[in-house]
Short mmCIF file of C-alpha atoms and ligand atoms in Angstrom, two decimals:
data_model
loop_
_atom_site.label_atom_id
_atom_site.label_comp_id
_atom_site.label_asym_id
_atom_site.label_seq_id
_atom_site.Cartn_x
_atom_site.Cartn_y
_atom_site.Cartn_z
CA UNK A 1 4.96 -18.88 0.84
CA UNK A 2 8.99 -19.13 0.18
CA UNK A 3 9.85 -16.22 2.37
CA UNK A 4 13.82 -14.44 3.23
CA UNK A 5 14.77 -12.22 5.81
CA UNK A 6 16.83 -8.98 5.80
CA UNK A 7 18.54 -7.28 8.83
CA UNK A 8 18.72 -3.47 8.36
CA UNK A 9 21.74 -2.91 10.73
CA UNK A 10 21.64 0.78 11.42
CA UNK A 11 18.08 0.19 13.04
CA UNK A 12 18.27 -3.34 14.23
CA UNK A 13 15.24 -4.56 12.62
CA UNK A 14 14.99 -7.78 11.29
CA UNK A 15 12.31 -8.24 8.78
CA UNK A 16 10.55 -11.60 6.87
CA UNK A 17 9.83 -10.96 3.41
CA UNK A 18 8.08 -13.34 0.78
CA UNK A 19 10.70 -13.88 -1.27
CA UNK A 20 10.83 -11.83 -4.63
CA UNK A 21 10.35 -8.43 -2.29
CA UNK A 22 12.51 -5.25 -3.13
CA UNK A 23 14.30 -3.88 -0.32
CA UNK A 24 12.47 -0.48 -1.12
CA UNK A 25 9.23 -2.45 -0.23
CA UNK A 26 10.15 -2.60 3.51
CA UNK A 27 13.09 -0.38 4.12
CA UNK A 28 10.75 2.78 4.45
CA UNK A 29 8.21 0.69 6.35
CA UNK A 30 10.76 -0.14 9.08
CA UNK A 31 12.43 3.04 9.12
CA UNK A 32 15.85 2.10 7.87
CA UNK A 33 17.84 4.86 6.94
CA UNK A 34 18.28 4.08 3.30
CA UNK A 35 17.06 7.28 0.97
CA UNK A 36 15.43 7.25 -2.52
CA UNK A 37 15.49 9.64 -5.17
CA UNK A 38 14.15 8.26 -8.24
CA UNK A 39 12.84 4.92 -7.03
CA UNK A 40 13.64 3.60 -10.36
CA UNK A 41 17.19 2.43 -10.50
CA UNK A 42 18.42 5.56 -12.11
CA UNK A 43 20.01 8.11 -9.51
CA UNK A 44 21.66 6.19 -7.28
CA UNK A 45 20.67 7.76 -4.20
CA UNK A 46 19.45 4.80 -2.67
CA UNK A 47 22.96 3.22 -2.77
CA UNK A 48 23.30 0.94 0.29
CA UNK A 49 26.13 -1.33 1.26
CA UNK A 50 25.52 -5.62 1.97
CA UNK A 51 27.10 -6.64 5.12
CA UNK A 52 26.25 -10.11 4.55
CA UNK A 53 24.30 -12.79 2.12
CA UNK A 54 24.36 -11.03 -0.73
CA UNK A 55 24.61 -14.04 -2.65
CA UNK A 56 21.11 -13.94 -1.24
CA UNK A 57 19.83 -10.93 -3.93
CA UNK A 58 18.98 -11.58 -7.42
CA UNK A 59 22.08 -10.27 -9.80
CA UNK A 60 22.42 -6.65 -10.70
CA UNK A 61 20.53 -5.67 -13.99
CA UNK A 62 22.56 -3.90 -17.16
CA UNK A 63 20.77 -1.30 -15.90
CA UNK A 64 22.19 -1.19 -11.98
CA UNK A 65 25.10 -2.28 -12.53
CA UNK A 66 25.61 0.93 -15.12
CA UNK A 67 24.41 3.59 -12.20
CA UNK A 68 26.45 1.76 -9.82
CA UNK A 69 29.86 2.74 -11.85
CA UNK A 70 28.71 5.83 -12.43
CA UNK A 71 28.22 6.36 -8.80
CA UNK A 72 31.55 4.55 -7.66
CA UNK A 73 30.21 1.96 -6.26
CA UNK A 74 32.52 -0.30 -4.09
CA UNK A 75 32.12 -3.90 -3.75
CA UNK A 76 29.26 -5.09 -1.54
CA UNK A 77 26.87 -1.98 -3.21
CA UNK A 78 23.60 -2.12 -4.54
CA UNK A 79 20.58 -0.29 -4.84
CA UNK A 80 18.08 -0.59 -2.59
CA UNK A 81 15.07 0.18 -5.31
CA UNK A 82 16.24 -2.72 -7.28
CA UNK A 83 17.52 -4.96 -5.37
CA UNK A 84 15.44 -8.36 -4.77
CA UNK A 85 15.89 -10.81 -1.89
CA UNK A 86 15.70 -14.23 -3.63
CA UNK A 87 15.77 -16.08 -0.06
CA UNK A 88 18.15 -16.67 3.17
CA UNK A 89 19.01 -13.96 4.92
CA UNK A 90 20.41 -10.81 4.19
CA UNK A 91 22.01 -7.86 5.84
CA UNK A 92 22.37 -4.33 4.67
CA UNK A 93 23.29 -1.06 6.05
CA UNK A 94 22.76 2.70 4.36
CA UNK A 95 25.46 4.15 2.50
CA UNK B 1 10.56 51.79 -18.38
CA UNK B 2 13.42 51.79 -20.45
CA UNK B 3 13.36 50.06 -23.94
CA UNK B 4 16.44 48.45 -23.10
CA UNK B 5 15.44 46.33 -20.11
CA UNK B 6 12.08 45.15 -21.62
CA UNK B 7 11.32 42.52 -24.02
CA UNK B 8 10.85 42.68 -27.25
CA UNK B 9 10.50 39.68 -29.68
CA UNK B 10 13.25 38.46 -30.87
CA UNK B 11 15.56 40.54 -29.14
CA UNK B 12 17.84 39.38 -26.06
CA UNK B 13 17.84 41.55 -22.74
CA UNK B 14 21.31 42.59 -21.20
CA UNK B 15 21.38 41.51 -17.43
CA UNK B 16 24.70 42.71 -16.71
CA UNK B 17 27.85 43.30 -19.18
CA UNK B 18 28.02 40.54 -21.62
CA UNK B 19 25.14 38.46 -20.36
CA UNK B 20 22.17 38.39 -22.01
CA UNK B 21 18.36 36.89 -21.58
CA UNK B 22 17.52 34.78 -23.75
CA UNK B 23 14.51 33.00 -22.40
CA UNK B 24 10.92 33.35 -22.80
CA UNK B 25 7.61 34.76 -21.65
CA UNK B 26 4.30 32.29 -21.27
CA UNK B 27 2.03 34.83 -19.64
CA UNK B 28 -1.11 32.30 -20.35
CA UNK B 29 -0.01 29.64 -17.91
CA UNK B 30 -2.10 29.15 -15.47
CA UNK B 31 -1.47 25.58 -13.86
CA UNK B 32 1.87 24.12 -13.55
CA UNK B 33 2.45 20.98 -12.79
CA UNK B 34 -1.04 20.38 -11.72
CA UNK B 35 -0.19 22.00 -8.12
CA UNK B 36 1.00 25.11 -8.58
CA UNK B 37 -0.97 28.25 -10.04
CA UNK B 38 -0.08 31.05 -11.28
CA UNK B 39 -1.98 34.30 -11.51
CA UNK B 40 0.35 36.10 -14.45
CA UNK B 41 1.72 32.87 -16.23
CA UNK B 42 5.47 32.53 -16.21
CA UNK B 43 8.70 32.71 -17.92
CA UNK B 44 11.62 30.17 -18.58
CA UNK B 45 14.88 31.93 -18.34
CA UNK B 46 17.92 31.28 -20.08
CA UNK B 47 21.28 33.21 -20.39
CA UNK B 48 23.88 33.72 -22.64
CA UNK B 49 27.37 34.33 -20.36
CA UNK B 50 29.88 35.76 -23.12
CA UNK B 51 33.80 35.83 -22.40
CA UNK B 52 36.51 36.79 -24.69
CA UNK B 53 36.62 33.49 -25.58
CA UNK B 54 33.01 32.51 -26.28
CA UNK B 55 29.95 32.23 -24.90
CA UNK B 56 28.02 29.79 -22.70
CA UNK B 57 24.59 28.95 -22.89
CA UNK B 58 22.88 28.56 -19.51
CA UNK B 59 19.71 27.00 -19.36
CA UNK B 60 16.76 26.41 -21.96
CA UNK B 61 13.28 26.74 -22.72
CA UNK B 62 10.41 24.80 -22.36
CA UNK B 63 9.76 23.31 -25.80
CA UNK B 64 7.05 25.15 -27.37
CA UNK B 65 8.94 28.40 -26.54
CA UNK B 66 12.13 27.08 -28.59
CA UNK B 67 11.63 29.70 -31.40
CA UNK B 68 11.45 32.48 -28.77
CA UNK B 69 14.85 31.07 -27.22
CA UNK B 70 16.63 30.68 -30.23
CA UNK B 71 15.60 34.12 -32.36
CA UNK B 72 17.26 35.81 -28.60
CA UNK B 73 20.13 33.58 -29.10
CA UNK B 74 21.34 33.83 -32.41
CA UNK B 75 20.62 37.55 -31.90
CA UNK B 76 23.51 37.85 -29.69
CA UNK B 77 25.53 34.83 -30.59
CA UNK B 78 26.69 32.60 -33.43
CA UNK B 79 26.21 28.77 -33.19
CA UNK B 80 30.00 27.87 -33.47
CA UNK B 81 31.32 30.84 -30.46
CA UNK B 82 29.26 28.71 -28.04
CA UNK B 83 31.73 26.95 -25.89
CA UNK B 84 29.77 25.45 -23.15
CA UNK B 85 26.07 24.34 -22.38
CA UNK B 86 25.11 24.36 -18.79
CA UNK B 87 21.69 22.88 -17.70
CA UNK B 88 21.01 23.54 -13.99
CA UNK B 89 18.04 21.38 -13.91
CA UNK B 90 16.69 18.68 -16.51
CA UNK B 91 12.88 19.31 -15.83
CA UNK B 92 11.37 19.72 -19.15
CA UNK B 93 10.38 23.58 -18.98
CA UNK B 94 14.50 24.14 -18.66
CA UNK B 95 15.28 21.20 -21.21
CA UNK B 96 13.13 21.76 -23.94
CA UNK B 97 15.53 23.23 -26.37
CA UNK B 98 18.41 21.09 -25.52
CA UNK B 99 18.61 18.59 -28.17
CA UNK B 100 18.41 21.36 -30.99
CA UNK B 101 20.99 23.49 -28.95
CA UNK B 102 23.22 20.00 -28.93
CA UNK B 103 22.56 19.70 -32.61
CA UNK B 104 23.21 23.58 -33.45
CA UNK B 105 26.33 24.07 -31.60
CA UNK B 106 27.89 20.40 -31.91
CA UNK B 107 31.31 21.52 -30.25
CA UNK B 108 29.81 22.39 -27.02
CA UNK B 109 30.26 20.30 -24.01
CA UNK B 110 27.00 19.76 -21.98
CA UNK B 111 27.60 20.33 -18.27
CA UNK B 112 25.40 18.68 -15.82
CA UNK B 113 25.29 17.51 -12.24
CA UNK B 114 26.35 13.74 -11.09
CA UNK B 115 22.55 12.97 -10.45
CA UNK B 116 21.79 14.55 -13.67
CA UNK B 117 23.61 11.82 -15.98
CA UNK B 118 21.08 9.14 -15.58
CA UNK B 119 18.06 11.54 -16.24
CA UNK B 120 19.43 12.74 -19.53
CA UNK B 121 19.26 9.46 -21.25
CA UNK B 122 15.25 9.53 -20.63
CA UNK B 123 15.71 13.03 -22.22
CA UNK B 124 17.87 12.59 -25.71
CA UNK B 125 15.84 9.92 -27.17
CA UNK B 126 18.86 9.64 -30.01
CA UNK B 127 21.23 9.27 -27.32
CA UNK B 128 24.23 11.99 -27.04
CA UNK B 129 28.28 11.44 -27.44
CA UNK B 130 29.45 10.40 -24.06
CA UNK B 131 32.35 12.30 -24.83
CA UNK B 132 30.21 15.51 -24.91
CA UNK B 133 28.77 15.20 -21.15
CA UNK B 134 30.67 16.57 -18.33
CA UNK B 135 29.44 15.50 -14.82
CA UNK B 136 30.35 18.75 -12.89
CA UNK B 137 32.58 18.32 -9.48
CA UNK B 138 33.89 21.29 -6.64
CA UNK B 139 36.76 22.02 -9.29
CA UNK B 140 34.74 22.06 -12.54
CA UNK B 141 35.94 25.56 -13.91
CA UNK B 142 34.83 26.49 -17.62
CA UNK B 143 36.63 29.07 -18.63
CA UNK B 144 35.19 31.70 -20.74
CA UNK B 145 37.99 34.23 -21.00
CA UNK B 146 37.65 36.91 -18.37
CA UNK B 147 35.35 35.09 -16.54
CA UNK B 148 34.54 31.61 -15.53
CA UNK B 149 31.66 29.91 -14.40
CA UNK B 150 31.76 27.34 -11.40
CA UNK B 151 29.07 24.59 -10.15
CA UNK B 152 27.35 24.55 -6.46
CA UNK B 153 26.14 21.36 -5.71
CA UNK B 154 22.33 21.93 -4.18
CA UNK B 155 20.54 18.88 -5.14
CA UNK B 156 16.93 18.33 -4.34
CA UNK B 157 15.88 22.07 -5.23
CA UNK B 158 13.33 20.42 -6.15
CA UNK B 159 14.89 17.87 -8.10
CA UNK B 160 17.86 15.26 -7.60
CA UNK B 161 19.92 17.13 -10.70
CA UNK B 162 19.55 20.59 -9.63
CA UNK B 163 22.62 22.56 -9.13
CA UNK B 164 23.31 26.49 -9.27
CA UNK B 165 26.15 28.46 -11.68
CA UNK B 166 28.48 30.77 -10.58
CA UNK B 167 30.16 33.28 -12.26
CA UNK B 168 32.37 34.58 -9.77
CA UNK B 169 34.01 37.75 -11.77
CA UNK B 170 30.72 39.17 -11.16
CA UNK B 171 28.80 37.82 -8.86
CA UNK B 172 26.29 36.49 -10.94
CA UNK B 173 24.09 33.37 -9.91
CA UNK B 174 22.16 31.30 -12.19
CA UNK B 175 20.25 29.68 -9.20
CA UNK B 176 17.78 27.38 -11.71
CA UNK B 177 14.67 26.73 -9.84
CA UNK B 178 15.51 28.51 -6.63
CA UNK B 179 14.56 31.89 -6.25
CA UNK B 180 12.58 31.33 -8.77
CA UNK B 181 9.06 32.27 -8.97
CA UNK B 182 6.08 32.26 -11.63
CA UNK B 183 5.70 35.87 -12.35
CA UNK B 184 5.57 36.51 -16.36
CA UNK B 185 6.49 40.34 -16.83
CA UNK B 186 7.83 42.03 -19.73
CA UNK B 187 9.75 44.57 -17.39
CA UNK B 188 12.07 41.17 -16.60
CA UNK B 189 14.11 43.12 -13.36
CA UNK B 190 12.88 42.77 -9.93
CA UNK B 191 13.22 46.45 -9.41
CA UNK B 192 10.76 47.36 -12.68
CA UNK B 193 8.24 44.20 -12.70
CA UNK B 194 4.78 44.09 -10.99
CA UNK B 195 4.78 42.85 -7.48
CA UNK B 196 6.00 39.44 -7.27
CA UNK B 197 6.31 38.61 -3.63
CA UNK B 198 3.51 36.65 -2.92
CA UNK B 199 4.50 34.36 -6.21
CA UNK B 200 7.97 34.47 -4.76
CA UNK B 201 6.66 32.92 -1.68
CA UNK B 202 4.21 30.86 -3.04
CA UNK B 203 6.86 29.06 -5.28
CA UNK B 204 9.32 28.41 -1.91
CA UNK B 205 5.87 26.87 -0.15
CA UNK B 206 5.13 24.51 -2.78
CA UNK B 207 8.09 23.49 -5.07
CA UNK B 208 11.29 23.46 -2.18
CA UNK B 209 9.60 23.45 1.42
CA UNK B 210 9.21 19.80 0.83
CA UNK B 211 12.67 19.74 0.95
CA UNK B 212 13.74 21.99 3.76
CA UNK B 213 16.99 20.28 4.37
CA UNK B 214 18.59 20.79 0.99
CA UNK B 215 17.24 24.22 1.41
CA UNK B 216 19.25 24.82 4.43
CA UNK B 217 22.36 23.06 2.78
CA UNK B 218 22.33 25.57 -0.16
CA UNK B 219 21.94 28.04 1.74
CA UNK B 220 25.14 27.35 3.74
CA UNK B 221 26.88 27.43 -0.12
CA UNK B 222 24.65 30.20 -1.42
CA UNK B 223 25.28 32.87 1.70
CA UNK B 224 28.81 33.75 1.68
CA UNK B 225 28.69 34.51 -1.83
CA UNK B 226 29.43 38.08 -3.10
CA UNK B 227 26.42 37.70 -4.91
CA UNK B 228 25.45 40.82 -7.06
CA UNK B 229 22.66 39.44 -9.42
CA UNK B 230 20.46 36.30 -9.03
CA UNK B 231 19.44 34.79 -12.18
CA UNK B 232 16.50 32.70 -11.54
CA UNK B 233 15.13 29.90 -14.33
CA UNK B 234 11.64 31.20 -13.67
CA UNK B 235 10.36 34.95 -12.70
CA UNK B 236 12.04 38.11 -12.75
CA UNK B 237 15.87 38.48 -12.42
CA UNK B 238 16.97 39.87 -9.17
CA UNK B 239 19.55 42.32 -9.65
CA UNK B 240 18.19 44.58 -6.76
CA UNK B 241 19.42 43.73 -3.81
CA UNK B 242 19.40 39.84 -4.67
CA UNK B 243 20.96 39.08 -1.01
CA UNK B 244 17.35 39.83 0.51
CA UNK B 245 16.04 36.85 -1.52
CA UNK B 246 18.30 34.79 0.00
CA UNK B 247 17.52 35.87 3.35
CA UNK B 248 13.98 35.52 2.62
CA UNK B 249 14.77 32.02 1.96
CA UNK B 250 16.36 31.32 5.04
CA UNK B 251 13.22 33.13 6.70
CA UNK B 252 10.79 30.83 4.80
CA UNK B 253 13.08 27.66 5.56
CA UNK B 254 13.20 28.58 9.70
CA UNK B 255 9.50 29.75 10.50
CA UNK B 256 9.77 29.43 14.20
CA UNK B 257 11.65 29.72 17.09
CA UNK B 258 14.27 27.69 17.62
CA UNK B 259 13.64 24.27 19.28
CA UNK B 260 15.73 24.73 22.61
CA UNK B 261 15.09 21.01 22.82
CA UNK B 262 16.36 20.02 19.71
CA UNK B 263 19.99 19.26 20.58
CA UNK B 264 18.75 17.26 24.17
CA UNK B 265 15.59 15.36 23.16
CA UNK B 266 13.61 13.93 20.48
CA UNK B 267 10.39 15.81 20.20
CA UNK B 268 7.14 13.37 19.90
CA UNK B 269 3.37 15.08 19.03
CA UNK B 270 0.43 13.89 20.13
CA UNK B 271 -2.58 15.07 18.36
CA UNK B 272 -6.10 13.88 18.72
CA UNK B 273 -9.55 14.77 18.65
CA UNK B 274 -12.19 13.06 20.58
CA UNK B 275 -16.16 12.90 20.20
CA UNK B 276 -16.94 11.62 23.90
CA UNK B 277 -13.83 12.78 25.50
CA UNK B 278 -13.04 8.53 25.12
CA UNK B 279 -10.05 9.19 22.67
CA UNK B 280 -8.60 12.04 24.25
CA UNK B 281 -8.26 10.03 27.54
CA UNK B 282 -6.27 7.59 25.36
CA UNK B 283 -4.16 10.24 24.28
CA UNK B 284 -3.21 11.73 28.00
CA UNK B 285 -2.12 8.03 28.67
CA UNK B 286 -0.61 8.01 25.49
CA UNK B 287 1.23 11.08 26.46
CA UNK B 288 1.97 10.00 30.31
CA UNK B 289 3.78 7.12 28.48
CA UNK B 290 5.79 8.48 26.35
CA UNK B 291 7.22 10.83 28.51
CA UNK B 292 8.66 8.54 31.11
CA UNK B 293 11.06 7.37 28.50
CA UNK B 294 13.90 9.70 29.27
CA UNK B 295 15.05 12.07 26.54
CA UNK B 296 11.64 12.81 24.65
CA UNK B 297 9.76 15.94 25.03
CA UNK B 298 6.08 14.94 24.51
CA UNK B 299 3.49 17.60 23.33
CA UNK B 300 0.10 17.02 23.49
CA UNK B 301 -2.56 19.12 20.92
CA UNK B 302 -6.36 18.97 20.63
CA UNK B 303 -7.20 19.24 16.77
CA UNK B 304 -10.19 21.15 17.51
CA UNK B 305 -7.88 24.18 19.46
CA UNK B 306 -5.50 24.46 15.87
CA UNK B 307 -5.19 25.18 12.20
CA UNK B 308 -3.27 22.89 10.09
CA UNK B 309 -0.49 25.63 9.00
CA UNK B 310 0.93 26.63 12.58
CA UNK B 311 0.71 22.43 13.25
CA UNK B 312 2.41 21.48 9.71
CA UNK B 313 5.04 23.92 10.76
CA UNK B 314 5.19 21.71 14.44
CA UNK B 315 5.51 18.59 12.14
CA UNK B 316 7.85 19.83 10.30
CA UNK B 317 10.74 20.36 13.16
CA UNK B 318 9.52 17.05 14.91
CA UNK B 319 10.51 13.35 15.07
CA UNK B 320 7.96 10.92 15.97
CA UNK B 321 3.62 11.62 15.60
CA UNK B 322 0.70 10.48 16.98
CA UNK B 323 -2.55 10.57 15.62
CA UNK B 324 -6.36 9.72 18.06
CA UNK B 325 -9.24 9.55 15.80
CA UNK B 326 -12.54 8.46 16.95
CA UNK B 327 -14.27 6.42 13.84
CA UNK B 328 -17.24 7.91 12.65
CA UNK B 329 -19.22 6.70 9.75
CA UNK B 330 -16.09 4.02 9.25
CA UNK B 331 -13.70 6.59 8.97
CA UNK B 332 -11.17 9.05 11.01
CA UNK B 333 -12.79 12.85 11.46
CA UNK B 334 -12.08 15.09 8.96
CA UNK B 335 -9.43 17.63 11.20
CA UNK B 336 -7.26 14.51 11.30
CA UNK B 337 -7.53 14.48 7.25
CA UNK B 338 -7.19 18.01 7.22
CA UNK B 339 -3.97 18.09 8.66
CA UNK B 340 -2.71 14.83 7.12
CA UNK B 341 -3.48 16.49 3.80
CA UNK B 342 -1.56 19.30 4.20
CA UNK B 343 1.76 17.71 4.99
CA UNK B 344 2.42 17.26 1.31
CA UNK B 345 4.16 20.37 1.45
CA UNK B 346 6.51 19.16 4.35
CA UNK B 347 9.05 16.83 4.44
CA UNK B 348 7.20 13.78 6.91
CA UNK B 349 9.52 11.25 5.46
CA UNK B 350 11.27 8.86 7.65
CA UNK B 351 9.97 10.07 11.06
CA UNK B 352 8.05 7.83 13.38
CA UNK B 353 4.41 7.78 13.42
CA UNK B 354 1.24 5.82 14.98
CA UNK B 355 -2.21 5.92 15.23
CA UNK B 356 -4.93 5.46 18.30
CA UNK B 357 -8.48 5.80 18.97
CA UNK B 358 -11.58 5.12 20.74
CA UNK B 359 -14.42 3.33 18.35
CA UNK B 360 -18.56 2.48 18.76
CA UNK B 361 -18.67 -0.66 16.55
CA UNK B 362 -16.09 -0.81 13.97
CA UNK B 363 -12.31 0.76 14.44
CA UNK B 364 -11.35 1.70 10.80
CA UNK B 365 -9.88 5.17 11.42
CA UNK B 366 -6.76 3.76 13.27
CA UNK B 367 -5.62 1.30 10.05
CA UNK B 368 -6.61 4.42 7.88
CA UNK B 369 -4.28 7.02 9.37
CA UNK B 370 -1.40 4.15 9.92
CA UNK B 371 -2.15 3.30 5.98
CA UNK B 372 -1.52 7.82 4.87
CA UNK B 373 1.44 7.69 7.36
CA UNK B 374 2.61 4.87 5.57
CA UNK B 375 1.88 6.81 2.50
CA UNK B 376 3.55 10.04 3.39
CA UNK B 377 6.90 7.91 4.17
CA UNK B 378 6.50 7.95 7.61
CA UNK B 379 7.73 4.55 9.55
CA UNK B 380 4.45 3.04 11.66
CA UNK B 381 6.75 0.32 13.72
CA UNK B 382 3.77 -0.42 15.94
CA UNK B 383 -0.16 -1.09 14.76
CA UNK B 384 -2.01 1.25 16.79
CA UNK B 385 -4.29 1.06 19.80
CA UNK B 386 -7.91 0.68 19.58
CA UNK B 387 -10.40 1.06 22.05
CA UNK B 388 -14.09 -0.26 22.34
CA UNK B 389 -15.78 3.01 23.69
CA UNK B 390 -14.73 4.53 27.13
CA UNK B 391 -11.34 2.80 27.83
CA UNK B 392 -10.83 0.71 30.90
CA UNK B 393 -8.07 1.11 33.26
CA UNK B 394 -6.51 -1.87 31.56
CA UNK B 395 -7.00 -0.28 27.95
CA UNK B 396 -5.25 2.70 29.33
CA UNK B 397 -2.12 1.01 30.47
CA UNK B 398 -2.00 -0.31 27.09
CA UNK B 399 -2.16 3.09 25.60
CA UNK B 400 1.04 3.96 28.20
CA UNK B 401 2.99 1.02 26.83
CA UNK B 402 2.25 2.05 23.20
CA UNK B 403 3.40 5.56 23.71
CA UNK B 404 6.68 4.43 25.72
CA UNK B 405 7.18 1.85 23.18
CA UNK B 406 7.25 4.72 20.52
CA UNK B 407 9.24 6.89 22.57
CA UNK B 408 11.79 4.27 23.44
CA UNK B 409 12.18 3.74 19.62
CA UNK B 410 12.53 7.41 18.81
CA UNK B 411 15.77 7.55 21.51
CA UNK B 412 16.99 4.09 20.02
CA UNK B 413 16.36 2.19 22.92
CA UNK B 414 13.72 -0.28 21.92
CA UNK B 415 16.57 -3.02 21.18
CA UNK B 416 16.80 -5.29 18.04
CA UNK B 417 13.59 -6.22 17.02
CA UNK B 418 11.69 -8.56 14.26
CA UNK B 419 8.92 -7.83 11.98
CA UNK B 420 7.01 -10.37 10.24
CA UNK B 421 5.83 -9.09 6.81
CA UNK B 422 4.64 -12.37 5.71
CA UNK B 423 2.03 -13.03 8.73
CA UNK B 424 -1.41 -12.25 8.06
CA UNK B 425 -1.48 -8.97 9.63
CA UNK B 426 1.26 -7.75 7.83
CA UNK B 427 0.76 -4.42 7.66
CA UNK B 428 -0.33 -3.78 10.85
CA UNK B 429 2.98 -5.05 11.94
S1 LIG C 1 16.50 5.54 -5.58
FE1 LIG C 1 17.13 6.18 -7.61
S2 LIG C 1 18.50 4.34 -8.20
FE2 LIG C 1 17.61 3.77 -6.70
FE1 LIG C 2 11.88 22.46 -12.25
FE1 LIG C 3 11.25 24.82 -13.30
#
């Protein structure tokens, strides 16, 4: 199985997950500080900052892009309920 | 009861000078959103606020009641007088007549909270001219002439989009679901309606309590306001001593004495139940292990000696929760499930959780409890300790280590960790 690693910087936890996992599937299990609202890429609550390895995430969908804009996202912001890790190592932090 | 204060079909009810209730009564409703019951139906309260320059409509009603709403609305204003449409909350019980209202008053912008933006398109199938939508900020003011609307961000009460509308000149708070209740009474005002105190508390407990932190944030905004009337989206209009209801929310949101250790220590609660004393001994070892970690206040509770309600109050304020249960007939025992099922009304998301227990020949209880804790969005960083029958000294030491580990995680002294979710026992990693 192709794998990927994600580090949640705020709690110093690194997880190994199957490639294709969405961050929402692991962040709550390990207790990272990312919070969720709609869980469907609509409300922008779960916006997080990609600190490293953003190239290892699938590109944002049209919907995610739109919600990011509506929420004044900066460079490196993604929605944790949408972002999918494809491989390699991604480092994230809440906010 | 004066006729002017009563709800009459097709007629708006004045709630303040130039302000009318234009909502609908739903006396037959008994179950709301499946989880809520009401013995007296409910009301969908909507309001028309008039200034010298025009009218603002605040909220609408459930779709089936659109007829009642428009009959009352058009009895107190003309469509072309509407200068603003405000939705404090987009749930269908308040937005049911919105599409028709938007069409009837095409000149009026729609004022909603920023988080409501994303939800709006799910609601308006035909879409809406983005130019007509205003996502409000702290600075947004809708001038009606002689009175104006401002907006308080009160998110998650009980949806991400919820807000309150404040008319400073008259001290009117249009609060949405906050301070509302499912209670249908044609006498409409809190000093006239039947006794709705139970319904008020019940609504808080079932709708608002899971969002307690947001209630406290909202109260910090609301308490300083010189409120003269609260106009909620359900139940009686609170014109007599409205501040009483604000204070009641404060009491409901802070049911316990202050936790003196809160500023200093993290709180870890260890609940257990034991058939032969084995799980009890494990619980004590877990407690002892956790207690050795500085900055953690550990409390031990035998579930046999308490009720889910008060335990849930403690859990609401705790940082970590551990559950010890024997496995009987392949399951954790009922008092554990009773407590865990009462937690749906308490916010436990993000707290630290764990389980342990003794068993005879199979130890399913621990895994089942952990699954439930994950389902409640606790983080369960360590798989629990299972012991076959009587714990040995070694096994008790393992329990103490388990307690210590979790306590260290609570105070953030665990150091960097790696968890492999692709390993075979990924779920109990
Ligand atoms: S949780 Fe709403 S956008 Fe991700
Ligand atoms: Fe609601
Ligand atoms: Fe409602």
